[in-house]
Amino acid sequence: MVSISSLLYPLLLVSLGATSPVHLRDHDTSLGDQLKFTPGGVSILCLLPFVSRALCPRSTSPGTTVSTPIGTAHGTQASKGAFRFAVKYGSAARWQDSQVSNTWQLPNNSTDVTALPLACAQTDLDPSAYSEDCLSMLLYVPQGISSSSKVPTFLWIHGGSFVSGSATDAGLDGSNFAIATNSIVAVVQYRLGALGFNSPDGRTNFAVKDIMTALQFLHTVIPSFGGDATKITIAGQSSGANMVRALLAVPGASWLFQSAVLQSDPMDYGFLSASVQSELQSYFNTQINCAATDNACINALSLDDVLTASDALYDNGVGVDQSATQEEPMRPVHDGNLITSTLDSMTPFPWQSKPILLSTVMNEAGPAIYNEFTDPITASFFDLVVDSAFEQPRAGNLLNSSHYRVPVLADGAADARVQLEAMGTDQVWRCPTWTFARNWAGHGGSAFVGLYTLGETYPDNTGTPFCTQAGSVCHEDDIEIVFGTAANPSPAQSALITEVQARYNAFLHTGNPNPAHSSYATWSAASSSSVPALHLGSSGTATMGACDPTFWGTTNVPYDYQVFGI
């Protein structure tokens, strides 16, 4: 009797391309044993075209090698439950629009799949750590998904006042978030400073277009990793959230993402106006000592020349025009071309359909105030600071309000930094965010607003005693809560991480941050007149305080974007 294995054996040799007897193991075994598994753990019989695929189990995870439409992606194990892929998503000549990569390439011409990309050019780093060729991203893919899974994607845009930061910043390992939310996480880099916003001939918003290029790249490749290109949420913190807001104001970018998350966006600044950008551009050109049309001069500029001029613009932009601000003199420009709306109270607010999630932290201004004033300040000095910073009549209206009144103590030792920090938090972050939420909800969109009452001290804040004391939640202290990267979380922090990631999971899938069948408090959406800002880290909702629509943002105390008409 002829065995089935003897019939299959010659067929197997043909299918494997063998021309002489082969041994699948070094030691003598039966053919049945020889046919059991390939090095990848799949039966060799499954290589035969007539063997039913139902009998041959397939891997449920893309693993560290994934075939994409633009080539094979090679990655590495990032954690116990996720893989990491570093990739160059685009390329751009200096002061030119970026182009989407049409082949899968590791960043910076690397051949090491475990290597991290160099940051975009910035003077905060050693030159060996950055490059102009920096349009890279890190993809974090949870194990257990297949190309048919169609999970959502969370694209994260780092902060850093548009002059610093990278995809490898502290706390931005997306593995834990990807696992907890069953999503693909993409942490993306973009051109910074003058390289991102200040071509000598006046063109701008290159950094905004870089993120659009990254999104187009994701549309091409994420289906291969198990992602659904119609379920991309863009998110960012601080200037990264400012970038998200800019993309919300770009009609041509709308198809690239379904929803947005804005954490600690300094909305008080507004976008730069075209006229102010022109002033800042003229100043930059004096720093590089090149006329706008002098291509020979411009082409001869070294990267150091550009970075030096960029730093000068950052340091002195507020002196060129007050609306430039001290923190973001290089930022998205309302050029009327790419960015067609101010998305603030200065111009008609456009109709919206996307769900957004907005959050701030309790002490956004903590680092700025307590690093500037390292010792307690008196009530009289507080009056001088407010008068100088806000000018009349805003200063007088602020000082006469009950919201920021410095208490009179028996020993006269009240530290007015408390009120100054609260005022800065309300002015730059909290109150304009609430105004934005009301505008968004009043024009068709859904907006969920949160306030972090608990956080994890971010590395930038460890040198600021105020930010390390119990009860403080400073700017950036939400990052490691969202990503689940806090090194030694307390039970309360662990519970908050679990809750926030569950809410983000629901938001990524449905546009609503209320997980089904959970015991968490209902997170209600804002309306055109009400902002029920949910406490994240404690129970209840935030008190309105100075964010009452009749106070900040009115003729009594206008936001900066209103004062400067931008």
C-alpha positions as a Python dict, from the first residue, in 0.01 Angstrom:
ca = {
    (1, 'M'): (0, 0, 0),
    (2, 'V'): (132, 338, -94),
    (3, 'S'): (124, 591, 190),
    (4, 'I'): (-12, 940, 150),
    (5, 'S'): (319, 1078, 267),
    (6, 'S'): (504, 899, -12),
    (7, 'L'): (271, 1062, -265),
    (8, 'L'): (318, 1404, -113),
    (9, 'Y'): (693, 1381, -83),
    (10, 'P'): (779, 1430, -457),
    (11, 'L'): (517, 1703, -478),
    (12, 'L'): (676, 1869, -179),
    (13, 'L'): (1016, 1858, -345),
    (14, 'V'): (873, 2023, -654),
    (15, 'S'): (692, 2291, -457),
    (16, 'L'): (1011, 2370, -267),
    (17, 'G'): (1216, 2369, -582),
    (18, 'A'): (1429, 2073, -474),
    (19, 'T'): (1612, 1864, -735),
    (20, 'S'): (1753, 1601, -502),
    (21, 'P'): (1647, 1434, -179),
    (22, 'V'): (1635, 1677, 112),
    (23, 'H'): (1636, 1635, 487),
    (24, 'L'): (1438, 1889, 679),
    (25, 'R'): (1622, 1808, 1001),
    (26, 'D'): (1978, 1714, 1078),
    (27, 'H'): (1870, 1387, 1236),
    (28, 'D'): (1676, 1099, 1084),
    (29, 'T'): (1302, 1130, 1144),
    (30, 'S'): (987, 1015, 973),
    (31, 'L'): (850, 1220, 686),
    (32, 'G'): (549, 1309, 902),
    (33, 'D'): (781, 1472, 1151),
    (34, 'Q'): (980, 1633, 873),
    (35, 'L'): (669, 1798, 734),
    (36, 'K'): (543, 1943, 1062),
    (37, 'F'): (683, 2295, 1078),
    (38, 'T'): (881, 2555, 898),
    (39, 'P'): (1114, 2777, 1103),
    (40, 'G'): (821, 3017, 1143),
    (41, 'G'): (605, 2747, 1299),
    (42, 'V'): (369, 2680, 1002),
    (43, 'S'): (328, 2334, 856),
    (44, 'I'): (519, 2293, 530),
    (45, 'L'): (206, 2128, 391),
    (46, 'C'): (48, 2472, 403),
    (47, 'L'): (288, 2576, 128),
    (48, 'L'): (114, 2341, -110),
    (49, 'P'): (-155, 2510, -321),
    (50, 'F'): (-409, 2228, -286),
    (51, 'V'): (-399, 2208, 94),
    (52, 'S'): (-699, 2377, 257),
    (53, 'R'): (-612, 2703, 431),
    (54, 'A'): (-871, 2611, 692),
    (55, 'L'): (-634, 2336, 808),
    (56, 'C'): (-337, 2572, 823),
    (57, 'P'): (-339, 2826, 1105),
    (58, 'R'): (-211, 3172, 1014),
    (59, 'S'): (-38, 3419, 1241),
    (60, 'T'): (-281, 3672, 1390),
    (61, 'S'): (-11, 3937, 1421),
    (62, 'P'): (187, 4116, 1152),
    (63, 'G'): (503, 4056, 1354),
    (64, 'T'): (820, 4253, 1285),
    (65, 'T'): (807, 4205, 909),
    (66, 'V'): (511, 4346, 720),
    (67, 'S'): (452, 4369, 347),
    (68, 'T'): (319, 4713, 249),
    (69, 'P'): (234, 4867, -90),
    (70, 'I'): (565, 5056, -81),
    (71, 'G'): (791, 4775, 34),
    (72, 'T'): (863, 4550, 329),
    (73, 'A'): (853, 4709, 672),
    (74, 'H'): (1099, 4577, 927),
    (75, 'G'): (1047, 4651, 1294),
    (76, 'T'): (1141, 4538, 1641),
    (77, 'Q'): (975, 4418, 1959),
    (78, 'A'): (897, 4737, 2154),
    (79, 'S'): (743, 4569, 2457),
    (80, 'K'): (585, 4243, 2558),
    (81, 'G'): (272, 4323, 2362),
    (82, 'A'): (368, 4561, 2081),
    (83, 'F'): (605, 4609, 1788),
    (84, 'R'): (779, 4931, 1686),
    (85, 'F'): (852, 5040, 1330),
    (86, 'A'): (1068, 5343, 1253),
    (87, 'V'): (1008, 5486, 908),
    (88, 'K'): (1081, 5789, 693),
    (89, 'Y'): (735, 5909, 589),
    (90, 'G'): (844, 6194, 364),
    (91, 'S'): (1124, 6409, 233),
    (92, 'A'): (1168, 6778, 165),
    (93, 'A'): (1434, 7010, 37),
    (94, 'R'): (1493, 7315, 256),
    (95, 'W'): (1192, 7549, 247),
    (96, 'Q'): (1004, 7326, 6),
    (97, 'D'): (680, 7134, 60),
    (98, 'S'): (731, 6778, 178),
    (99, 'Q'): (660, 6481, -46),
    (100, 'V'): (523, 6144, 62),
    (101, 'S'): (774, 5858, 61),
    (102, 'N'): (700, 5605, -210),
    (103, 'T'): (927, 5335, -67),
    (104, 'W'): (959, 5202, 286),
    (105, 'Q'): (1284, 5340, 429),
    (106, 'L'): (1435, 5342, 774),
    (107, 'P'): (1511, 5698, 895),
    (108, 'N'): (1848, 5861, 834),
    (109, 'N'): (1969, 5588, 596),
    (110, 'S'): (1991, 5346, 886),
    (111, 'T'): (2012, 4970, 840),
    (112, 'D'): (1931, 4900, 1206),
    (113, 'V'): (1559, 4841, 1262),
    (114, 'T'): (1602, 4908, 1634),
    (115, 'A'): (1750, 5256, 1576),
    (116, 'L'): (1543, 5563, 1659),
    (117, 'P'): (1517, 5857, 1416),
    (118, 'L'): (1725, 6168, 1456),
    (119, 'A'): (1525, 6471, 1568),
    (120, 'C'): (1448, 6764, 1342),
    (121, 'A'): (1710, 7040, 1354),
    (122, 'Q'): (1704, 7237, 1681),
    (123, 'T'): (1965, 7404, 1896),
    (124, 'D'): (1855, 7236, 2221),
    (125, 'L'): (2033, 6919, 2110),
    (126, 'D'): (2384, 6815, 2019),
    (127, 'P'): (2425, 6836, 1639),
    (128, 'S'): (2481, 6460, 1626),
    (129, 'A'): (2123, 6411, 1750),
    (130, 'Y'): (1942, 6603, 1475),
    (131, 'S'): (1916, 6629, 1099),
    (132, 'E'): (1733, 6830, 834),
    (133, 'D'): (1633, 6496, 687),
    (134, 'C'): (1397, 6429, 975),
    (135, 'L'): (1047, 6356, 844),
    (136, 'S'): (1013, 6030, 1032),
    (137, 'M'): (761, 5858, 1253),
    (138, 'L'): (752, 5571, 1499),
    (139, 'L'): (467, 5324, 1459),
    (140, 'Y'): (361, 5115, 1759),
    (141, 'V'): (150, 4814, 1660),
    (142, 'P'): (-17, 4588, 1917),
    (143, 'Q'): (33, 4216, 1882),
    (144, 'G'): (-271, 4013, 1796),
    (145, 'I'): (-408, 4217, 1508),
    (146, 'S'): (-411, 4115, 1144),
    (147, 'S'): (-447, 4299, 816),
    (148, 'S'): (-822, 4249, 843),
    (149, 'S'): (-855, 4393, 1195),
    (150, 'K'): (-925, 4753, 1085),
    (151, 'V'): (-823, 4908, 1416),
    (152, 'P'): (-805, 5288, 1459),
    (153, 'T'): (-484, 5491, 1445),
    (154, 'F'): (-375, 5755, 1695),
    (155, 'L'): (-131, 6006, 1542),
    (156, 'W'): (56, 6204, 1809),
    (157, 'I'): (220, 6543, 1740),
    (158, 'H'): (482, 6640, 1997),
    (159, 'G'): (504, 6980, 2163),
    (160, 'G'): (800, 7212, 2217),
    (161, 'S'): (687, 7562, 2111),
    (162, 'F'): (753, 7464, 1747),
    (163, 'V'): (1129, 7491, 1806),
    (164, 'S'): (1212, 7169, 1993),
    (165, 'G'): (1095, 6815, 2056),
    (166, 'S'): (1091, 6485, 1869),
    (167, 'A'): (915, 6152, 1837),
    (168, 'T'): (1156, 6014, 2097),
    (169, 'D'): (1071, 6265, 2370),
    (170, 'A'): (1027, 6132, 2723),
    (171, 'G'): (705, 5941, 2778),
    (172, 'L'): (612, 5904, 2412),
    (173, 'D'): (665, 5528, 2380),
    (174, 'G'): (329, 5434, 2233),
    (175, 'S'): (338, 5063, 2325),
    (176, 'N'): (119, 5075, 2636),
    (177, 'F'): (-136, 5305, 2474),
    (178, 'A'): (-150, 5084, 2163),
    (179, 'I'): (-209, 4773, 2372),
    (180, 'A'): (-468, 4935, 2600),
    (181, 'T'): (-669, 5088, 2316),
    (182, 'N'): (-610, 4818, 2052),
    (183, 'S'): (-495, 5088, 1815),
    (184, 'I'): (-190, 5174, 1607),
    (185, 'V'): (5, 5468, 1750),
    (186, 'A'): (207, 5692, 1519),
    (187, 'V'): (437, 5946, 1686),
    (188, 'V'): (547, 6192, 1421),
    (189, 'Q'): (818, 6455, 1369),
    (190, 'Y'): (794, 6773, 1163),
    (191, 'R'): (1022, 7062, 1070),
    (192, 'L'): (1079, 7313, 1347),
    (193, 'G'): (1151, 7682, 1385),
    (194, 'A'): (1232, 7885, 1076),
    (195, 'L'): (1277, 7566, 874),
    (196, 'G'): (910, 7490, 937),
    (197, 'F'): (765, 7840, 897),
    (198, 'N'): (999, 8099, 745),
    (199, 'S'): (1114, 8064, 387),
    (200, 'P'): (1303, 8384, 295),
    (201, 'D'): (1060, 8445, 8),
    (202, 'G'): (765, 8454, 250),
    (203, 'R'): (621, 8106, 207),
    (204, 'T'): (521, 7936, 531),
    (205, 'N'): (333, 7653, 706),
    (206, 'F'): (578, 7384, 589),
    (207, 'A'): (544, 7211, 927),
    (208, 'V'): (166, 7194, 890),
    (209, 'K'): (207, 7037, 547),
    (210, 'D'): (455, 6787, 696),
    (211, 'I'): (181, 6648, 919),
    (212, 'M'): (-50, 6627, 618),
    (213, 'T'): (224, 6433, 439),
    (214, 'A'): (249, 6199, 738),
    (215, 'L'): (-126, 6141, 729),
    (216, 'Q'): (-116, 6063, 358),
    (217, 'F'): (164, 5815, 425),
    (218, 'L'): (-47, 5647, 693),
    (219, 'H'): (-339, 5614, 452),
    (220, 'T'): (-110, 5410, 227),
    (221, 'V'): (54, 5182, 482),
    (222, 'I'): (-163, 5130, 790),
    (223, 'P'): (-405, 4885, 625),
    (224, 'S'): (-107, 4651, 594),
    (225, 'F'): (-59, 4668, 971),
    (226, 'G'): (-427, 4610, 1047),
    (227, 'G'): (-536, 4973, 1062),
    (228, 'D'): (-842, 5138, 910),
    (229, 'A'): (-746, 5450, 714),
    (230, 'T'): (-1090, 5598, 780),
    (231, 'K'): (-1033, 5586, 1157),
    (232, 'I'): (-739, 5817, 1221),
    (233, 'T'): (-743, 6051, 1520),
    (234, 'I'): (-487, 6331, 1535),
    (235, 'A'): (-367, 6440, 1877),
    (236, 'G'): (-105, 6657, 2038),
    (237, 'Q'): (-4, 6848, 2349),
    (238, 'S'): (84, 7218, 2377),
    (239, 'S'): (221, 7333, 2041),
    (240, 'G'): (135, 6984, 1915),
    (241, 'A'): (-227, 7064, 2001),
    (242, 'N'): (-186, 7401, 1828),
    (243, 'M'): (-84, 7202, 1521),
    (244, 'V'): (-398, 6988, 1556),
    (245, 'R'): (-606, 7307, 1567),
    (246, 'A'): (-428, 7428, 1252),
    (247, 'L'): (-518, 7105, 1072),
    (248, 'L'): (-880, 7153, 1178),
    (249, 'A'): (-862, 7487, 995),
    (250, 'V'): (-730, 7333, 670),
    (251, 'P'): (-1024, 7225, 451),
    (252, 'G'): (-794, 7016, 234),
    (253, 'A'): (-685, 6808, 534),
    (254, 'S'): (-1034, 6716, 653),
    (255, 'W'): (-1046, 6383, 470),
    (256, 'L'): (-723, 6269, 632),
    (257, 'F'): (-860, 6216, 985),
    (258, 'Q'): (-1190, 6153, 1161),
    (259, 'S'): (-1145, 6314, 1504),
    (260, 'A'): (-900, 6518, 1710),
    (261, 'V'): (-755, 6548, 2061),
    (262, 'L'): (-610, 6878, 2184),
    (263, 'Q'): (-423, 6868, 2515),
    (264, 'S'): (-312, 7199, 2670),
    (265, 'D'): (-340, 7404, 2353),
    (266, 'P'): (-231, 7769, 2417),
    (267, 'M'): (-536, 7896, 2229),
    (268, 'D'): (-501, 8249, 2366),
    (269, 'Y'): (-224, 8310, 2112),
    (270, 'G'): (-434, 8236, 1803),
    (271, 'F'): (-274, 8166, 1467),
    (272, 'L'): (-28, 8424, 1336),
    (273, 'S'): (-181, 8668, 1091),
    (274, 'A'): (-30, 8706, 744),
    (275, 'S'): (70, 9066, 820),
    (276, 'V'): (252, 8977, 1142),
    (277, 'Q'): (417, 8682, 970),
    (278, 'S'): (546, 8926, 708),
    (279, 'E'): (703, 9142, 981),
    (280, 'L'): (865, 8841, 1143),
    (281, 'Q'): (988, 8719, 805),
    (282, 'S'): (1158, 9053, 737),
    (283, 'Y'): (1334, 9029, 1072),
    (284, 'F'): (1447, 8673, 994),
    (285, 'N'): (1587, 8781, 658),
    (286, 'T'): (1799, 9047, 829),
    (287, 'Q'): (1941, 8773, 1052),
    (288, 'I'): (2045, 8554, 760),
    (289, 'N'): (2155, 8868, 575),
    (290, 'C'): (1993, 8752, 253),
    (291, 'A'): (1733, 8932, 45),
    (292, 'A'): (1418, 8737, -33),
    (293, 'T'): (1519, 8704, -399),
    (294, 'D'): (1891, 8640, -348),
    (295, 'N'): (1892, 8268, -420),
    (296, 'A'): (2272, 8244, -427),
    (297, 'C'): (2291, 8385, -74),
    (298, 'I'): (2004, 8167, 48),
    (299, 'N'): (2149, 7850, -104),
    (300, 'A'): (2483, 7917, 59),
    (301, 'L'): (2336, 7922, 411),
    (302, 'S'): (2461, 7647, 638),
    (303, 'L'): (2228, 7472, 878),
    (304, 'D'): (2403, 7650, 1163),
    (305, 'D'): (2334, 7985, 994),
    (306, 'V'): (1964, 7903, 972),
    (307, 'L'): (1941, 7777, 1331),
    (308, 'T'): (2118, 8085, 1464),
    (309, 'A'): (1876, 8312, 1280),
    (310, 'S'): (1583, 8099, 1392),
    (311, 'D'): (1689, 8133, 1755),
    (312, 'A'): (1717, 8509, 1713),
    (313, 'L'): (1361, 8520, 1581),
    (314, 'Y'): (1241, 8307, 1870),
    (315, 'D'): (1413, 8530, 2125),
    (316, 'N'): (1315, 8863, 1971),
    (317, 'G'): (990, 8797, 1784),
    (318, 'V'): (775, 8947, 2059),
    (319, 'G'): (974, 9269, 2019),
    (320, 'V'): (898, 9275, 1648),
    (321, 'D'): (527, 9238, 1717),
    (322, 'Q'): (361, 9167, 2052),
    (323, 'S'): (119, 8918, 1900),
    (324, 'A'): (413, 8693, 1815),
    (325, 'T'): (431, 8604, 2189),
    (326, 'Q'): (740, 8498, 2377),
    (327, 'E'): (661, 8129, 2347),
    (328, 'E'): (547, 8071, 1987),
    (329, 'P'): (671, 8343, 1749),
    (330, 'M'): (698, 8071, 1484),
    (331, 'R'): (364, 7893, 1459),
    (332, 'P'): (85, 7818, 1206),
    (333, 'V'): (-14, 8118, 998),
    (334, 'H'): (-368, 8206, 897),
    (335, 'D'): (-260, 8264, 538),
    (336, 'G'): (-608, 8237, 384),
    (337, 'N'): (-468, 7979, 149),
    (338, 'L'): (-389, 7663, 344),
    (339, 'I'): (-537, 7773, 677),
    (340, 'T'): (-860, 7942, 583),
    (341, 'S'): (-1017, 8017, 923),
    (342, 'T'): (-889, 8170, 1245),
    (343, 'L'): (-1099, 7916, 1440),
    (344, 'D'): (-1150, 8175, 1711),
    (345, 'S'): (-1389, 8454, 1801),
    (346, 'M'): (-1242, 8705, 1555),
    (347, 'T'): (-1398, 8570, 1236),
    (348, 'P'): (-1712, 8369, 1155),
    (349, 'F'): (-1670, 8019, 1297),
    (350, 'P'): (-1712, 7753, 1025),
    (351, 'W'): (-1958, 7465, 1048),
    (352, 'Q'): (-1807, 7150, 1202),
    (353, 'S'): (-1879, 6779, 1203),
    (354, 'K'): (-1577, 6613, 1367),
    (355, 'P'): (-1579, 6512, 1734),
    (356, 'I'): (-1298, 6666, 1940),
    (357, 'L'): (-1162, 6606, 2287),
    (358, 'L'): (-1011, 6906, 2468),
    (359, 'S'): (-820, 6902, 2796),
    (360, 'T'): (-609, 7124, 3017),
    (361, 'V'): (-429, 7064, 3346),
    (362, 'M'): (-485, 7243, 3675),
    (363, 'N'): (-159, 7439, 3678),
    (364, 'E'): (-71, 7503, 3315),
    (365, 'A'): (119, 7821, 3404),
    (366, 'G'): (301, 7663, 3696),
    (367, 'P'): (642, 7621, 3526),
    (368, 'A'): (633, 7969, 3371),
    (369, 'I'): (534, 8154, 3689),
    (370, 'Y'): (739, 7963, 3945),
    (371, 'N'): (1052, 7952, 3728),
    (372, 'E'): (1026, 8328, 3666),
    (373, 'F'): (950, 8413, 4030),
    (374, 'T'): (1146, 8172, 4245),
    (375, 'D'): (1055, 8355, 4567),
    (376, 'P'): (712, 8456, 4697),
    (377, 'I'): (575, 8786, 4567),
    (378, 'T'): (363, 9043, 4749),
    (379, 'A'): (21, 9173, 4655),
    (380, 'S'): (165, 9508, 4551),
    (381, 'F'): (424, 9342, 4329),
    (382, 'F'): (147, 9126, 4183),
    (383, 'D'): (-35, 9446, 4084),
    (384, 'L'): (276, 9573, 3906),
    (385, 'V'): (325, 9246, 3717),
    (386, 'V'): (-37, 9232, 3602),
    (387, 'D'): (-33, 9597, 3497),
    (388, 'S'): (286, 9545, 3297),
    (389, 'A'): (177, 9218, 3135),
    (390, 'F'): (-179, 9312, 3040),
    (391, 'E'): (-181, 9692, 3017),
    (392, 'Q'): (-495, 9899, 3067),
    (393, 'P'): (-786, 9849, 3060),
    (394, 'R'): (-739, 9471, 3085),
    (395, 'A'): (-508, 9496, 3385),
    (396, 'G'): (-749, 9708, 3585),
    (397, 'N'): (-1042, 9478, 3512),
    (398, 'L'): (-839, 9176, 3615),
    (399, 'L'): (-719, 9335, 3938),
    (400, 'N'): (-1069, 9452, 4027),
    (401, 'S'): (-1222, 9108, 3977),
    (402, 'S'): (-1286, 8862, 4258),
    (403, 'H'): (-1131, 8579, 4058),
    (404, 'Y'): (-769, 8674, 4125),
    (405, 'R'): (-787, 8879, 4444),
    (406, 'V'): (-485, 8823, 4668),
    (407, 'P'): (-606, 8736, 5019),
    (408, 'V'): (-505, 8959, 5307),
    (409, 'L'): (-351, 8752, 5584),
    (410, 'A'): (-291, 8854, 5942),
    (411, 'D'): (87, 8835, 5899),
    (412, 'G'): (76, 8985, 5551),
    (413, 'A'): (264, 8686, 5408),
    (414, 'A'): (31, 8586, 5122),
    (415, 'D'): (223, 8458, 4820),
    (416, 'A'): (57, 8618, 4517),
    (417, 'R'): (222, 8369, 4281),
    (418, 'V'): (-86, 8155, 4349),
    (419, 'Q'): (-313, 8414, 4187),
    (420, 'L'): (-64, 8490, 3910),
    (421, 'E'): (-41, 8122, 3818),
    (422, 'A'): (-420, 8088, 3815),
    (423, 'M'): (-448, 8396, 3594),
    (424, 'G'): (-190, 8263, 3348),
    (425, 'T'): (-358, 7923, 3335),
    (426, 'D'): (-697, 8079, 3268),
    (427, 'Q'): (-571, 8331, 3014),
    (428, 'V'): (-353, 8115, 2790),
    (429, 'W'): (-512, 7772, 2825),
    (430, 'R'): (-829, 7699, 3020),
    (431, 'C'): (-1068, 7982, 2933),
    (432, 'P'): (-991, 8005, 2558),
    (433, 'T'): (-1025, 7626, 2543),
    (434, 'W'): (-1373, 7655, 2694),
    (435, 'T'): (-1462, 7933, 2450),
    (436, 'F'): (-1339, 7715, 2165),
    (437, 'A'): (-1554, 7426, 2290),
    (438, 'R'): (-1864, 7647, 2298),
    (439, 'N'): (-1790, 7772, 1946),
    (440, 'W'): (-1732, 7418, 1820),
    (441, 'A'): (-2052, 7284, 1977),
    (442, 'G'): (-2249, 7585, 1854),
    (443, 'H'): (-2148, 7512, 1496),
    (444, 'G'): (-2236, 7146, 1463),
    (445, 'G'): (-1944, 6961, 1621),
    (446, 'S'): (-1924, 6763, 1945),
    (447, 'A'): (-1664, 6875, 2200),
    (448, 'F'): (-1573, 6697, 2524),
    (449, 'V'): (-1372, 6902, 2774),
    (450, 'G'): (-1160, 6765, 3059),
    (451, 'L'): (-942, 6904, 3339),
    (452, 'Y'): (-658, 6697, 3483),
    (453, 'T'): (-659, 6721, 3863),
    (454, 'L'): (-392, 6451, 3887),
    (455, 'G'): (-86, 6396, 3673),
    (456, 'E'): (267, 6257, 3659),
    (457, 'T'): (550, 6508, 3691),
    (458, 'Y'): (707, 6535, 3345),
    (459, 'P'): (1090, 6538, 3334),
    (460, 'D'): (1090, 6904, 3225),
    (461, 'N'): (918, 6994, 3552),
    (462, 'T'): (1132, 6806, 3802),
    (463, 'G'): (1346, 7115, 3865),
    (464, 'T'): (1045, 7329, 3956),
    (465, 'P'): (956, 7273, 4324),
    (466, 'F'): (599, 7392, 4272),
    (467, 'C'): (543, 7121, 4009),
    (468, 'T'): (678, 6842, 4228),
    (469, 'Q'): (472, 6927, 4536),
    (470, 'A'): (159, 6730, 4615),
    (471, 'G'): (-151, 6860, 4443),
    (472, 'S'): (18, 7041, 4153),
    (473, 'V'): (-50, 6933, 3794),
    (474, 'C'): (177, 7135, 3567),
    (475, 'H'): (192, 7179, 3190),
    (476, 'E'): (303, 6844, 3034),
    (477, 'D'): (208, 6641, 3343),
    (478, 'D'): (-76, 6477, 3144),
    (479, 'I'): (154, 6320, 2883),
    (480, 'E'): (270, 6014, 3076),
    (481, 'I'): (-83, 5958, 3205),
    (482, 'V'): (-223, 5934, 2851),
    (483, 'F'): (64, 5719, 2722),
    (484, 'G'): (75, 5503, 3034),
    (485, 'T'): (449, 5559, 3068),
    (486, 'A'): (467, 5684, 3429),
    (487, 'A'): (764, 5502, 3581),
    (488, 'N'): (626, 5422, 3927),
    (489, 'P'): (261, 5523, 3931),
    (490, 'S'): (72, 5544, 4256),
    (491, 'P'): (-256, 5352, 4285),
    (492, 'A'): (-444, 5676, 4206),
    (493, 'Q'): (-225, 5740, 3900),
    (494, 'S'): (-266, 5380, 3781),
    (495, 'A'): (-642, 5414, 3811),
    (496, 'L'): (-634, 5739, 3614),
    (497, 'I'): (-416, 5587, 3343),
    (498, 'T'): (-662, 5299, 3309),
    (499, 'E'): (-959, 5537, 3294),
    (500, 'V'): (-803, 5781, 3047),
    (501, 'Q'): (-692, 5503, 2814),
    (502, 'A'): (-1037, 5344, 2832),
    (503, 'R'): (-1193, 5681, 2744),
    (504, 'Y'): (-946, 5736, 2459),
    (505, 'N'): (-1019, 5383, 2338),
    (506, 'A'): (-1390, 5466, 2320),
    (507, 'F'): (-1319, 5801, 2154),
    (508, 'L'): (-1093, 5649, 1887),
    (509, 'H'): (-1360, 5398, 1794),
    (510, 'T'): (-1680, 5600, 1833),
    (511, 'G'): (-1597, 5970, 1874),
    (512, 'N'): (-1738, 5956, 2228),
    (513, 'P'): (-1511, 5917, 2536),
    (514, 'N'): (-1767, 5716, 2735),
    (515, 'P'): (-1678, 5345, 2734),
    (516, 'A'): (-1974, 5112, 2698),
    (517, 'H'): (-2076, 4921, 3011),
    (518, 'S'): (-1830, 5103, 3237),
    (519, 'S'): (-1874, 5246, 3586),
    (520, 'Y'): (-1700, 5572, 3495),
    (521, 'A'): (-1884, 5898, 3530),
    (522, 'T'): (-2061, 6016, 3217),
    (523, 'W'): (-1852, 6265, 3023),
    (524, 'S'): (-2104, 6509, 2880),
    (525, 'A'): (-2039, 6710, 2566),
    (526, 'A'): (-2021, 7087, 2572),
    (527, 'S'): (-2299, 7301, 2431),
    (528, 'S'): (-2293, 7651, 2288),
    (529, 'S'): (-2352, 7785, 2640),
    (530, 'S'): (-2225, 7518, 2880),
    (531, 'V'): (-1891, 7344, 2934),
    (532, 'P'): (-1922, 7051, 3178),
    (533, 'A'): (-1545, 6996, 3205),
    (534, 'L'): (-1491, 6652, 3358),
    (535, 'H'): (-1231, 6617, 3631),
    (536, 'L'): (-969, 6360, 3529),
    (537, 'G'): (-817, 6233, 3851),
    (538, 'S'): (-1100, 6320, 4087),
    (539, 'S'): (-1478, 6327, 4086),
    (540, 'G'): (-1711, 6592, 3953),
    (541, 'T'): (-1671, 6871, 3702),
    (542, 'A'): (-1468, 7191, 3703),
    (543, 'T'): (-1609, 7514, 3839),
    (544, 'M'): (-1652, 7784, 3579),
    (545, 'G'): (-1473, 8062, 3768),
    (546, 'A'): (-1319, 8319, 3538),
    (547, 'C'): (-1407, 8108, 3233),
    (548, 'D'): (-1759, 8243, 3255),
    (549, 'P'): (-1847, 8369, 2904),
    (550, 'T'): (-1904, 8716, 3049),
    (551, 'F'): (-1544, 8751, 3172),
    (552, 'W'): (-1251, 8618, 2968),
    (553, 'G'): (-1307, 8676, 2598),
    (554, 'T'): (-1535, 8978, 2641),
    (555, 'T'): (-1464, 9348, 2592),
    (556, 'N'): (-1375, 9364, 2962),
    (557, 'V'): (-1095, 9108, 2942),
    (558, 'P'): (-1033, 9002, 2579),
    (559, 'Y'): (-799, 8721, 2480),
    (560, 'D'): (-468, 8814, 2319),
    (561, 'Y'): (-590, 8711, 1975),
    (562, 'Q'): (-872, 8963, 2020),
    (563, 'V'): (-643, 9236, 2152),
    (564, 'F'): (-405, 9202, 1858),
    (565, 'G'): (-671, 9135, 1597),
    (566, 'I'): (-531, 8805, 1477),
}
